[in-house]
Amino acid sequence: MAAAAPAEPCYLGWDFSTQQLKVIAVDEQLRVIYEDNVNFDKDLPEFGTQGGVYVHSDRLTVTSPVLMWIKALHVILDKMKSSGFNFSRVRALSGAGQQHGSVYWKEGAKVLLQNTSPDLPLHQSLKSCFSVSNSPVWMDSSTNAQCCSLEKAVGGAQKLADITGSCAYERFTGNQIAKIYSQNPEVYAQTERISLISSFAASLFLGAYAPIDYSDGSGMNLLQFREKVWSPVCLNACAPGLGEKLDYPVPSSKILGSISSYYIRRYGFNSECKVIAFTGDNPASLAGMRLEEGDIAISLGTSDTLFLWIKDPKPALEGHILCSPVDSQAYMALLCYKNGSWMREKIRDELASGSWEEFSKALLSTPVGNDGNVGFYFDVMEIIPKAVGIHRFNAHNNRIPTFPKEVEIRALIEGQFMAKRIHAEKLGYKILPTTRILATGGASYNKEVLQVLSDVFSAPVYTIDTANSACLGSAYRAIHGLVAETNASLNDVVKLAPGPKLVATPAAGVAQVYQALLKRYMGLEQQVLNKPK
Ligand code: XUL
């Protein structure tokens, strides 16, 4: 009798996000062959989280129970097993974690992690492994004092940005660690290892402490992002002996080792299955969207988020520069705007009877450049720039109280996109002839809005489905990790994945109009900052 053909290989991508744990399996043709998730609130009600987190009574401290994440992994793997998933097919896995959150392993945890019994659920074997049972997560903003002292220790906010890619942010891990050290020095002393959520998750699969990767590591206010080593001055400013508790960071595509025997014995994984370094969810999304040099991804959601592929970064007091998760010579910048869809919908409801169609008609009926009328629309305090209120200027740079409704709608959309281009270029971003803008999120369904985006950036706009981009990006990174040492790029390896759809190209002659308008917008932004109305 002929031997059965070996099962076709597949790759797993994990996403330990704020509200759920997700997994995707893709085959060699990059087809998604399995997808599942565990929602923390709904599927693990015993932890009592809301949106996957606990918001503490000060409203600033936000944490998640570390054992909840481990139990979620146990639940999802058991679900996969009962659905008949063939784990022996998995050649490699990688994953993503919500950025900035931290996990504190207690003295002696290393040994427990290495010796988990396949007869016990993982969360039972590891229940006494943590010196801090509720991990601080990215939503936490309780470390203002630590941020101030870190900036002071290095010589100011811009200096910290020059070293680490960002000025001090409350959610960034170094400041979170500094808070734990200053409030509970004995807890800090009992901690033998500190992981990011990404490297913590990788550790679960390895059965050993996984190193932090460069890309997620650059969201800590601790890594010299150009040299890719911990900054001694930042480490010392946060807590004593911190370097030893973090260990050396590694390239994001590194093969960390083979999967631990726990998974081989309990689920039937192949002993050759490799664990590729895990990274942050935003870097993993960049991989999932297959960004290339010069590309921008814009998520037009409640808040607008931009990922930029940058070669020559210039860190500023706004935005973040991270090491690229897919190219060791490149960087990614992250910009976040609070007044995104929220503001667009507000103006749509006030001036276009709540209809996107009417909103689009207003854009079509007004000229590119809006006859020189410029507006700033910040319903809530904006992040970049730190300004609030509505500010309107006519073509002579005079403040005016109102615009006709069509002019107002174009001023809003042109203003939002000009701001993005200006701040991106401030961080060192350059539009190249090959640049593509990949738009996602609610407003990416509106063709006229995307036309303005294309005109303002002088680049074609594509739409892309990113519902699972961090998870999918993790599966792609698992495939890439196996060959990364041969210098193959991620995009060489995932060519077969479905591509984005072209929806808008810049209209002829618009580049000059915006060249002039962008200059004026920059000057008016200064006025708005200096003289808030
Ligand atoms: C990025 C950030 C969030 C989290 C969400 O700086 O804080 O996007 O990564 O998971």
XYZ file of C-alpha atoms and ligand atoms in Angstrom:
543
model
C 0.000 0.000 0.000
C 1.347 3.462 -0.926
C 2.245 5.695 2.018
C -0.172 8.587 2.588
C 1.084 11.878 1.097
C 2.390 14.190 3.814
C -0.162 16.850 4.744
C 0.408 20.197 3.020
C 2.299 22.656 5.254
C 0.572 25.618 6.818
C 1.517 28.624 8.974
C -0.158 30.161 12.008
C -0.542 33.859 12.810
C -1.699 34.904 16.300
C -2.991 38.253 17.500
C -3.126 38.934 21.246
C -5.179 42.113 20.953
C -6.978 44.152 23.592
C -10.383 42.510 23.332
C -9.661 39.090 21.916
C -7.166 36.455 20.902
C -7.297 35.592 17.205
C -5.647 32.928 15.086
C -5.392 32.430 11.334
C -3.853 29.515 9.443
C -2.727 30.004 5.841
C -1.512 27.362 3.421
C 1.394 27.613 0.963
C -0.885 29.412 -1.525
C -1.665 31.941 1.240
C -5.294 30.851 1.396
C -6.839 31.234 4.836
C -7.714 27.674 5.848
C -8.661 28.277 9.487
C -9.706 31.277 11.521
C -10.898 31.494 15.118
C -11.067 33.850 18.049
C -11.707 33.981 21.797
C -13.391 37.127 23.074
C -12.140 37.904 26.578
C -15.353 39.454 27.988
C -17.756 36.969 26.421
C -15.801 33.710 26.411
C -13.872 34.181 29.673
C -16.429 35.984 31.900
C -14.718 34.657 35.039
C -12.096 37.410 34.626
C -14.735 40.159 34.611
C -13.005 42.426 32.079
C -14.754 45.091 30.034
C -13.356 45.347 26.538
C -10.592 43.011 27.728
C -9.359 45.408 30.420
C -9.925 46.709 33.922
C -10.179 50.492 34.138
C -9.160 51.310 37.726
C -10.913 53.860 39.939
C -8.404 56.638 39.122
C -9.597 56.307 35.466
C -5.942 56.464 34.425
C -4.706 52.993 35.314
C -5.742 50.302 32.839
C -4.661 46.664 33.187
C -5.505 43.152 31.985
C -5.083 39.889 33.923
C -2.139 38.003 32.471
C -3.701 34.592 33.212
C -6.679 35.556 31.021
C -4.400 35.714 27.984
C -2.940 32.286 28.816
C -6.377 30.755 29.379
C -7.540 32.226 26.051
C -4.670 30.419 24.326
C -5.683 27.177 26.021
C -9.336 27.632 24.968
C -8.541 28.456 21.337
C -6.090 25.542 20.945
C -8.651 23.142 22.417
C -11.263 24.533 19.987
C -8.889 23.973 17.076
C -8.215 20.441 18.261
C -11.892 19.563 18.561
C -12.574 20.973 15.098
C -10.021 18.479 13.734
C -7.275 20.987 12.912
C -4.148 19.068 11.922
C -1.395 20.723 13.996
C 1.304 18.536 12.451
C 0.990 20.628 9.254
C 2.214 23.809 10.979
C 5.774 24.578 9.825
C 6.091 27.917 11.577
C 4.095 30.378 13.654
C 4.410 33.990 14.657
C 2.199 36.525 16.335
C 1.338 40.053 17.361
C 0.492 41.679 20.658
C -1.141 44.967 21.558
C 1.822 47.321 21.820
C 3.454 48.739 24.970
C 1.815 46.392 27.571
C 4.180 44.499 29.875
C 4.326 41.154 31.682
C 6.340 40.530 34.863
C 7.735 37.007 35.365
C 8.504 36.111 38.985
C 11.789 34.588 40.117
C 11.690 30.871 39.308
C 9.152 31.241 36.475
C 11.709 30.257 33.833
C 11.854 26.723 35.211
C 8.066 26.403 35.396
C 7.750 27.677 31.807
C 10.176 25.002 30.611
C 8.448 22.172 32.423
C 4.743 22.510 31.715
C 2.870 19.198 31.826
C 0.821 18.318 28.714
C -1.837 16.901 31.055
C -2.540 20.274 32.626
C -3.993 23.387 30.968
C -1.268 25.993 30.488
C -2.879 28.592 32.772
C -2.807 26.105 35.639
C 0.860 25.241 35.185
C 1.808 28.920 34.947
C -0.494 30.380 37.590
C 2.259 31.267 40.042
C 4.667 32.637 37.423
C 3.882 36.352 37.643
C 4.977 38.988 40.128
C 2.341 41.386 38.733
C -0.943 39.631 38.013
C -2.588 42.584 36.246
C -0.433 43.776 33.386
C -0.458 47.455 32.416
C -1.713 47.853 28.822
C -1.543 50.563 26.132
C -4.700 52.307 27.379
C -2.986 53.197 30.657
C -2.132 56.871 31.122
C -1.082 56.876 34.776
C 2.649 57.521 34.354
C 2.877 61.268 33.807
C 5.432 61.670 36.628
C 7.660 58.932 35.157
C 7.443 60.517 31.679
C 8.612 63.869 33.055
C 11.555 62.349 34.885
C 12.620 60.255 31.867
C 12.658 63.313 29.590
C 14.551 65.244 32.242
C 17.123 62.462 32.660
C 18.014 62.420 28.949
C 17.966 66.190 28.389
C 14.484 66.916 27.137
C 11.604 65.605 25.041
C 13.289 66.066 21.642
C 16.449 64.345 22.918
C 14.387 61.348 24.029
C 12.712 61.277 20.604
C 16.135 61.427 18.922
C 17.276 58.418 20.959
C 14.149 56.238 21.048
C 11.957 57.494 18.144
C 9.305 59.039 20.437
C 9.187 61.584 23.223
C 7.840 60.200 26.509
C 4.377 58.633 26.312
C 2.480 57.390 29.325
C 1.624 54.046 27.734
C 5.223 53.352 26.653
C 6.716 50.442 28.575
C 9.763 52.112 30.141
C 7.509 54.541 31.990
C 5.203 51.701 33.061
C 8.158 49.740 34.442
C 9.420 52.872 36.232
C 6.022 53.245 37.912
C 6.032 49.635 39.132
C 9.590 50.041 40.429
C 8.835 53.288 42.269
C 5.532 52.114 43.785
C 6.533 48.496 44.528
C 10.313 48.097 44.597
C 9.965 44.671 46.232
C 7.736 43.425 43.381
C 10.271 44.741 40.878
C 13.078 42.998 42.787
C 11.175 39.671 42.646
C 10.816 39.964 38.855
C 13.357 37.937 36.875
C 12.155 38.892 33.411
C 9.970 41.588 31.835
C 8.270 40.828 28.510
C 6.173 42.863 26.139
C 2.815 41.227 25.417
C 4.241 40.087 22.076
C 7.365 38.477 23.538
C 5.331 37.045 26.446
C 3.070 35.292 23.905
C 6.096 33.978 21.998
C 7.487 32.667 25.317
C 4.339 30.582 25.834
C 4.995 28.762 22.535
C 8.742 28.427 23.080
C 8.558 27.212 26.672
C 11.395 29.680 27.354
C 11.768 33.433 27.609
C 11.477 34.952 24.141
C 13.468 38.089 23.375
C 11.783 41.380 22.479
C 11.930 42.199 18.748
C 13.305 45.529 17.473
C 9.994 46.767 16.100
C 7.804 46.300 19.194
C 10.847 47.164 21.334
C 10.848 50.637 19.803
C 7.531 51.377 21.537
C 9.113 51.373 24.991
C 11.023 54.691 25.195
C 14.047 52.487 25.927
C 15.539 51.342 22.614
C 18.071 53.351 20.606
C 16.048 52.827 17.460
C 18.929 53.473 15.045
C 21.506 51.257 16.773
C 18.905 48.733 17.964
C 20.354 48.429 21.470
C 18.860 49.439 24.832
C 19.784 52.966 25.796
C 21.803 52.845 29.056
C 20.622 56.316 30.099
C 16.945 55.414 29.557
C 17.301 52.057 31.327
C 18.950 53.726 34.331
C 16.336 56.459 34.453
C 13.511 53.882 34.645
C 14.742 51.226 37.082
C 17.996 49.644 38.319
C 19.172 46.440 36.647
C 16.545 46.780 33.920
C 18.824 45.637 31.081
C 19.164 42.158 32.649
C 15.408 41.833 33.082
C 14.831 42.643 29.389
C 17.731 40.721 27.789
C 18.979 41.641 24.287
C 16.450 42.620 21.617
C 16.473 40.695 18.307
C 15.514 41.232 14.641
C 11.770 40.901 14.095
C 12.190 38.060 11.592
C 14.406 35.917 13.831
C 13.695 32.223 14.299
C 13.569 31.940 18.090
C 13.570 28.137 18.200
C 11.244 25.160 17.909
C 7.868 24.856 19.592
C 7.936 23.502 23.152
C 7.205 19.835 23.829
C 3.948 20.822 25.587
C 2.331 21.582 22.185
C 3.837 18.518 20.521
C 2.480 16.189 23.186
C -0.852 17.879 23.876
C -1.877 18.954 20.345
C 0.313 16.983 17.918
C 2.458 19.853 16.629
C 5.508 18.760 14.632
C 8.720 19.011 16.670
C 10.240 20.971 13.744
C 7.611 23.739 13.953
C 9.505 27.027 14.305
C 8.542 30.029 16.424
C 9.395 33.318 14.692
C 9.782 36.439 16.890
C 6.429 38.021 17.738
C 5.947 41.777 17.277
C 3.471 44.610 17.983
C 0.025 44.662 16.373
C 0.739 47.804 14.319
C 4.007 46.453 12.885
C 2.253 43.143 12.165
C -0.505 45.051 10.334
C 2.119 46.770 8.192
C 3.305 43.281 7.211
C -0.284 42.116 6.636
C -0.937 45.043 4.303
C 2.382 44.314 2.553
C 3.524 47.909 2.629
C 6.561 48.638 0.456
C 9.107 51.449 0.380
C 7.351 54.830 0.127
C 3.852 53.413 0.822
C 1.397 54.779 3.362
C -1.470 52.966 5.035
C -4.264 55.196 6.300
C -6.934 53.754 8.517
C -9.904 56.130 8.401
C -11.634 55.031 11.581
C -13.050 56.779 14.652
C -9.547 58.109 14.931
C -7.305 58.180 11.849
C -4.056 56.198 12.035
C -1.205 56.321 9.526
C 1.635 53.844 9.020
C 4.440 55.149 6.858
C 7.371 53.310 5.329
C 10.381 55.560 5.987
C 14.022 55.273 4.959
C 15.440 58.367 6.651
C 13.429 59.120 9.797
C 13.471 62.433 11.646
C 11.913 61.868 15.073
C 9.733 64.725 16.277
C 7.654 65.599 19.305
C 4.655 64.171 17.480
C 4.234 60.634 16.162
C 6.406 57.575 16.670
C 9.303 56.089 14.738
C 9.625 52.323 15.064
C 12.074 49.883 13.487
C 10.437 48.235 10.478
C 9.197 44.728 11.268
C 10.017 43.496 7.747
C 13.153 45.328 6.548
C 16.196 45.834 8.763
C 17.232 48.970 6.793
C 13.846 50.701 7.072
C 11.591 52.273 9.677
C 7.887 52.685 10.148
C 6.256 55.810 11.481
C 2.975 55.823 13.316
C 0.744 58.890 13.478
C -2.579 59.029 15.241
C -5.308 61.698 14.888
C -8.251 61.773 17.258
C -10.591 63.831 15.058
C -11.135 61.268 12.319
C -14.485 59.753 11.337
C -16.004 61.214 14.442
C -15.507 64.721 13.006
C -16.401 63.726 9.429
C -19.672 62.213 10.615
C -20.466 65.249 12.733
C -20.118 67.594 9.743
C -22.002 65.111 7.519
C -24.883 65.088 9.998
C -24.913 68.871 10.412
C -24.458 69.886 6.756
C -25.359 66.911 4.565
C -28.502 65.574 6.311
C -26.479 62.599 7.553
C -25.993 61.364 3.975
C -22.611 60.388 2.490
C -24.141 60.916 -0.952
C -24.878 64.552 -0.221
C -21.457 64.899 1.391
C -19.844 63.548 -1.802
C -21.902 65.938 -3.961
C -20.469 68.860 -1.987
C -16.932 67.594 -2.679
C -17.719 67.241 -6.394
C -19.250 70.725 -6.616
C -16.209 72.535 -5.148
C -12.824 73.076 -6.857
C -9.561 71.406 -5.851
C -7.913 73.821 -3.395
C -11.320 75.176 -2.284
C -10.583 78.648 -3.744
C -7.991 79.102 -1.013
C -10.365 78.505 1.915
C -8.741 76.449 4.665
C -10.253 74.946 7.823
C -9.169 73.146 11.000
C -11.780 70.914 12.645
C -10.910 69.606 16.095
C -14.031 68.652 18.008
C -11.879 67.109 20.731
C -8.321 68.101 21.629
C -6.212 66.838 18.717
C -2.976 64.888 19.271
C -1.125 66.417 16.283
C -1.183 69.394 16.685
C -2.357 69.828 20.278
C -5.239 72.126 19.338
C -8.992 72.226 19.735
C -11.938 74.025 18.116
C -12.949 74.973 14.584
C -10.808 77.533 12.768
C -11.625 78.911 9.293
C -9.442 81.090 7.074
C -10.189 82.662 3.700
C -7.734 82.920 0.788
C -6.180 86.041 2.393
C -5.433 84.159 5.623
C -8.126 86.104 7.465
C -10.130 84.265 10.105
C -13.791 84.028 9.176
C -16.665 82.697 11.282
C -18.458 80.470 8.734
C -18.162 78.856 5.306
C -20.979 77.936 2.922
C -21.775 74.275 3.544
C -20.049 72.876 0.399
C -16.909 74.890 1.189
C -17.005 73.653 4.787
C -17.165 70.006 3.683
C -14.216 70.377 1.284
C -12.251 72.394 3.874
C -12.718 69.570 6.388
C -11.529 66.801 4.066
C -8.699 68.774 2.432
C -7.579 70.002 5.865
C -7.543 66.514 7.393
C -5.451 65.123 4.532
C -3.094 68.117 4.280
C -2.371 67.757 8.001
C -1.459 64.107 7.451
C 0.899 64.877 4.570
C 2.606 67.720 6.457
C 3.180 65.738 9.651
C 4.316 62.665 7.703
C 6.898 64.745 5.833
C 8.069 66.298 9.102
C 8.958 62.779 10.300
C 11.116 62.240 7.216
C 8.515 60.606 4.969
C 9.053 61.110 1.196
C 6.501 60.511 -1.519
C 8.146 58.397 -4.252
C 6.995 57.800 -7.846
C 6.028 54.278 -6.694
C 4.124 55.435 -3.591
C 0.751 53.811 -2.974
C -1.746 54.944 -0.370
C -3.607 52.009 1.142
C -6.860 53.203 2.674
C -8.904 51.174 5.132
C -11.717 51.757 7.600
C -15.198 53.262 7.344
C -14.457 56.363 5.247
C -12.534 54.257 2.717
C -15.902 53.361 1.184
C -16.375 56.965 -0.014
C -14.821 57.396 -3.451
C -14.966 61.213 -3.436
C -13.173 61.402 -0.078
C -10.481 59.096 -1.468
C -10.154 61.292 -4.570
C -9.244 64.231 -2.311
C -6.737 61.980 -0.512
C -5.159 61.046 -3.845
C -5.023 64.693 -4.979
C -3.497 65.993 -1.727
C -0.756 63.325 -1.724
C -0.328 63.221 -5.539
C -0.383 59.438 -5.345
C -2.785 56.639 -6.268
C -5.137 55.363 -3.572
C -6.005 51.707 -3.117
C -8.421 50.086 -0.722
C -7.591 46.970 1.208
C -9.479 44.704 3.557
C -7.666 44.799 6.880
C -10.149 43.260 9.273
C -7.438 40.765 10.271
C -4.303 42.493 9.082
C -2.269 41.947 12.277
C -3.159 38.249 12.382
C -2.608 37.724 8.670
C 0.604 39.742 8.849
C 1.767 37.378 11.594
C 1.108 34.339 9.384
C 3.047 36.065 6.557
C 5.874 36.823 8.958
C 5.949 33.141 9.995
C 6.504 32.177 6.335
C 9.054 34.948 5.811
C 10.941 34.132 9.036
C 11.906 30.714 7.654
C 13.773 32.305 4.716
C 14.623 35.790 6.050
C 18.297 34.866 6.453
C 18.573 34.411 2.672
C 17.666 38.117 2.323
C 14.335 37.302 0.670
C 11.907 40.156 1.310
C 8.510 39.585 2.895
C 6.852 40.705 -0.314
C 8.818 38.174 -2.398
C 7.471 35.464 -0.161
C 3.818 36.521 -0.061
C 3.326 37.515 -3.724
C 0.322 35.212 -4.041
C -1.712 37.093 -1.420
C -4.694 39.070 -2.797
C -3.626 42.630 -3.689
C -5.279 45.988 -2.973
C -7.822 47.580 -5.348
C -7.054 50.866 -7.168
C -9.817 53.417 -6.471
C -8.390 56.883 -7.232
C -5.507 58.507 -9.094
C -4.485 62.173 -8.758
C -6.232 64.516 -11.185
C -4.053 66.408 -13.684
C -2.588 69.701 -12.472
C -3.569 69.340 -8.819
C 0.005 68.943 -7.530
C 0.751 72.690 -7.983
C -2.487 73.717 -6.290
C -1.627 71.711 -3.195
C 2.026 72.695 -3.185
C 0.956 76.271 -2.465
C -1.918 75.309 -0.184
C 0.204 72.950 1.925
C 2.626 75.800 2.635
C -0.233 78.043 3.716
C -1.775 75.256 5.820
C 1.503 74.881 7.723
C 1.606 78.611 8.521
C -2.057 78.677 9.538
C -1.531 75.665 11.804
C 1.003 77.772 13.706
C -1.594 80.531 14.043
C -4.133 78.035 15.379
C -1.571 76.795 17.907
C -0.511 80.274 18.969
C -3.947 81.802 19.149
C -6.482 79.117 19.960
C -9.964 80.413 19.412
C -0.035 52.107 19.358
C -1.030 51.757 20.391
C -2.188 50.925 20.017
C -2.042 49.512 20.472
C -3.385 48.843 20.239
O 0.936 52.973 19.811
O -0.930 52.137 21.522
O -2.433 50.972 18.631
O -0.998 48.867 19.816
O -3.354 47.506 20.263
